[in-house]
Amino acid sequence: MKSYREILTYNTETRRAYINITRDVEEALKASGVREGLCLVNAMNITASVFVNDDESGLHRDFERWLEKLAPENPHSQYDHNGFEDNADAHLKRTIMGREAVVAITNGKLDFGTWEQIFYGEFDGMRDKRVLVKIIGE
Ligand code: ZN
């Protein structure tokens, strides 16, 4: 069995952002040489997410509005976690949007459903954050 590990780094210009990282994961898959197996992609930070969904800008604005209703950033004082930090909302948003995606690898390709793409969701950005890609298979 082959095993491949790669770290991707993202630094967004805004506090919150959604980035389609599918091409980066496909590059990692190519480098791995794996044809049949599994690909795990996970945020290595507790205020960022990796999830699979549609690459449609209206939907991304809907995610932003929905998450702001569930866990509004402001006022910072509404959260017990805030004090030294101001990112309680980002922890909550990360929990809702998830830590990781696992995608099957079939015939050397990511085996997606219709319109599926892999996204990095940033909720407390403007600094380097890591994403792990771990690929196992043959
Ligand atoms: Zn925090």
mmCIF file of C-alpha atoms and ligand atoms in Angstrom:
data_model
loop_
_atom_site.group_PDB
_atom_site.id
_atom_site.type_symbol
_atom_site.label_atom_id
_atom_site.label_comp_id
_atom_site.label_asym_id
_atom_site.label_seq_id
_atom_site.Cartn_x
_atom_site.Cartn_y
_atom_site.Cartn_z
ATOM 1 C CA MET A 1 0.000 0.000 0.000
ATOM 2 C CA LYS A 2 1.188 3.505 -0.848
ATOM 3 C CA SER A 3 0.898 6.387 1.580
ATOM 4 C CA TYR A 4 1.343 10.065 0.717
ATOM 5 C CA ARG A 5 1.206 13.182 2.892
ATOM 6 C CA GLU A 6 1.193 16.811 1.811
ATOM 7 C CA ILE A 7 0.558 20.072 3.632
ATOM 8 C CA LEU A 8 -1.208 22.891 1.790
ATOM 9 C CA THR A 9 -1.048 26.406 3.255
ATOM 10 C CA TYR A 10 -3.660 29.135 2.813
ATOM 11 C CA ASN A 11 -3.591 32.750 3.943
ATOM 12 C CA THR A 12 -6.807 34.588 3.123
ATOM 13 C CA GLU A 13 -7.051 38.374 2.705
ATOM 14 C CA THR A 14 -10.284 38.468 4.692
ATOM 15 C CA ARG A 15 -11.392 37.063 8.057
ATOM 16 C CA ARG A 16 -13.820 34.673 6.319
ATOM 17 C CA ALA A 17 -13.418 33.077 2.895
ATOM 18 C CA TYR A 18 -14.302 29.980 0.889
ATOM 19 C CA ILE A 19 -11.606 28.643 -1.423
ATOM 20 C CA ASN A 20 -12.017 25.854 -3.948
ATOM 21 C CA ILE A 21 -8.964 23.651 -3.260
ATOM 22 C CA THR A 22 -9.931 20.795 -5.607
ATOM 23 C CA ARG A 23 -7.041 21.498 -8.042
ATOM 24 C CA ASP A 24 -4.515 21.476 -5.195
ATOM 25 C CA VAL A 25 -5.829 18.125 -3.955
ATOM 26 C CA GLU A 26 -5.763 16.729 -7.506
ATOM 27 C CA GLU A 27 -2.089 17.783 -7.769
ATOM 28 C CA ALA A 28 -1.365 15.928 -4.527
ATOM 29 C CA LEU A 29 -3.183 12.877 -5.873
ATOM 30 C CA LYS A 30 -1.077 12.986 -9.037
ATOM 31 C CA ALA A 31 2.114 13.211 -6.952
ATOM 32 C CA SER A 32 0.994 10.245 -4.819
ATOM 33 C CA GLY A 33 0.703 7.875 -7.779
ATOM 34 C CA VAL A 34 -2.298 6.237 -6.082
ATOM 35 C CA ARG A 35 -4.921 4.854 -8.519
ATOM 36 C CA GLU A 36 -7.330 3.164 -6.066
ATOM 37 C CA GLY A 37 -7.765 4.313 -2.479
ATOM 38 C CA LEU A 38 -8.918 7.115 -0.208
ATOM 39 C CA CYS A 39 -8.030 10.780 0.068
ATOM 40 C CA LEU A 40 -8.465 12.565 3.385
ATOM 41 C CA VAL A 41 -8.345 16.371 3.406
ATOM 42 C CA ASN A 42 -8.588 18.118 6.765
ATOM 43 C CA ALA A 43 -8.081 21.590 8.165
ATOM 44 C CA MET A 44 -5.239 21.578 10.705
ATOM 45 C CA ASN A 45 -6.719 24.506 12.535
ATOM 46 C CA ILE A 46 -9.726 24.747 14.860
ATOM 47 C CA THR A 47 -11.128 27.855 13.161
ATOM 48 C CA ALA A 48 -11.133 26.535 9.564
ATOM 49 C CA SER A 49 -13.058 23.826 7.730
ATOM 50 C CA VAL A 50 -12.760 21.488 4.798
ATOM 51 C CA PHE A 51 -16.037 20.488 3.172
ATOM 52 C CA VAL A 52 -17.467 19.251 -0.107
ATOM 53 C CA ASN A 53 -20.136 21.226 -1.926
ATOM 54 C CA ASP A 54 -20.998 23.208 -5.053
ATOM 55 C CA ASP A 55 -18.739 25.928 -6.497
ATOM 56 C CA GLU A 56 -21.504 28.504 -6.846
ATOM 57 C CA SER A 57 -20.987 32.048 -5.559
ATOM 58 C CA GLY A 58 -24.630 32.519 -4.523
ATOM 59 C CA LEU A 59 -24.392 29.428 -2.341
ATOM 60 C CA HIS A 60 -21.199 30.755 -0.754
ATOM 61 C CA ARG A 61 -22.974 34.020 0.130
ATOM 62 C CA ASP A 62 -25.799 31.863 1.566
ATOM 63 C CA PHE A 63 -23.283 29.950 3.721
ATOM 64 C CA GLU A 64 -21.933 33.268 4.981
ATOM 65 C CA ARG A 65 -25.408 34.606 5.899
ATOM 66 C CA TRP A 66 -26.510 31.302 7.450
ATOM 67 C CA LEU A 67 -23.371 30.994 9.572
ATOM 68 C CA GLU A 68 -23.655 34.618 10.703
ATOM 69 C CA LYS A 69 -27.214 33.881 11.879
ATOM 70 C CA LEU A 70 -26.114 30.801 13.814
ATOM 71 C CA ALA A 71 -22.900 32.251 15.237
ATOM 72 C CA PRO A 72 -22.642 35.989 14.585
ATOM 73 C CA GLU A 73 -19.131 37.398 14.911
ATOM 74 C CA ASN A 74 -20.310 40.499 16.791
ATOM 75 C CA PRO A 75 -20.576 41.534 19.506
ATOM 76 C CA HIS A 76 -17.442 39.691 20.599
ATOM 77 C CA SER A 77 -18.585 40.051 24.228
ATOM 78 C CA GLN A 78 -21.479 37.583 23.717
ATOM 79 C CA TYR A 79 -19.062 34.627 23.888
ATOM 80 C CA ASP A 80 -17.323 33.170 26.951
ATOM 81 C CA HIS A 81 -14.354 32.111 24.777
ATOM 82 C CA ASN A 82 -13.550 35.693 23.819
ATOM 83 C CA GLY A 83 -11.223 37.698 26.035
ATOM 84 C CA PHE A 84 -7.647 37.208 24.911
ATOM 85 C CA GLU A 85 -9.188 36.176 21.603
ATOM 86 C CA ASP A 86 -12.093 37.371 19.458
ATOM 87 C CA ASN A 87 -12.707 34.216 17.451
ATOM 88 C CA ALA A 88 -15.372 32.242 19.318
ATOM 89 C CA ASP A 89 -17.683 32.562 16.304
ATOM 90 C CA ALA A 90 -14.969 31.034 14.098
ATOM 91 C CA HIS A 91 -14.712 27.936 16.344
ATOM 92 C CA LEU A 92 -18.498 27.487 16.159
ATOM 93 C CA LYS A 93 -18.604 27.993 12.378
ATOM 94 C CA ARG A 94 -15.803 25.450 11.960
ATOM 95 C CA THR A 95 -17.722 22.905 14.011
ATOM 96 C CA ILE A 96 -20.835 23.288 11.846
ATOM 97 C CA MET A 97 -18.968 23.189 8.532
ATOM 98 C CA GLY A 98 -16.787 20.257 9.542
ATOM 99 C CA ARG A 99 -13.144 19.376 9.901
ATOM 100 C CA GLU A 100 -12.521 17.092 6.933
ATOM 101 C CA ALA A 101 -13.571 15.566 3.666
ATOM 102 C CA VAL A 102 -12.843 12.016 2.530
ATOM 103 C CA VAL A 103 -13.056 11.354 -1.199
ATOM 104 C CA ALA A 104 -12.695 7.969 -2.885
ATOM 105 C CA ILE A 105 -9.982 7.567 -5.501
ATOM 106 C CA THR A 106 -11.016 5.518 -8.509
ATOM 107 C CA ASN A 107 -8.839 4.973 -11.553
ATOM 108 C CA GLY A 108 -6.453 7.735 -10.436
ATOM 109 C CA LYS A 109 -9.176 10.395 -10.069
ATOM 110 C CA LEU A 110 -11.181 11.879 -7.197
ATOM 111 C CA ASP A 111 -14.502 10.044 -7.443
ATOM 112 C CA PHE A 112 -16.932 12.955 -6.997
ATOM 113 C CA GLY A 113 -20.699 13.130 -7.187
ATOM 114 C CA THR A 114 -22.281 15.652 -9.537
ATOM 115 C CA TRP A 115 -20.947 19.204 -8.954
ATOM 116 C CA GLU A 116 -18.937 18.163 -5.904
ATOM 117 C CA GLN A 117 -15.805 20.195 -5.197
ATOM 118 C CA ILE A 118 -13.561 20.428 -2.138
ATOM 119 C CA PHE A 119 -13.534 23.729 -0.244
ATOM 120 C CA TYR A 120 -11.402 25.310 2.413
ATOM 121 C CA GLY A 121 -13.622 27.404 4.686
ATOM 122 C CA GLU A 122 -11.773 30.102 6.590
ATOM 123 C CA PHE A 123 -13.447 31.730 9.604
ATOM 124 C CA ASP A 124 -10.518 33.556 11.236
ATOM 125 C CA GLY A 125 -8.047 34.225 8.460
ATOM 126 C CA MET A 126 -5.326 36.680 7.446
ATOM 127 C CA ARG A 127 -2.617 34.286 8.694
ATOM 128 C CA ASP A 128 -1.063 31.055 7.462
ATOM 129 C CA LYS A 129 -3.264 28.015 8.059
ATOM 130 C CA ARG A 130 -2.489 24.431 7.106
ATOM 131 C CA VAL A 131 -4.535 21.750 5.391
ATOM 132 C CA LEU A 132 -3.432 18.107 5.469
ATOM 133 C CA VAL A 133 -3.861 15.871 2.437
ATOM 134 C CA LYS A 134 -3.358 12.192 3.274
ATOM 135 C CA ILE A 135 -3.713 9.645 0.497
ATOM 136 C CA ILE A 136 -3.602 5.885 0.959
ATOM 137 C CA GLY A 137 -4.097 3.131 -1.555
ATOM 138 C CA GLU A 138 -2.447 1.353 -4.442
HETATM 139 ZN ZN ZN B 1 -10.120 30.786 19.904
#
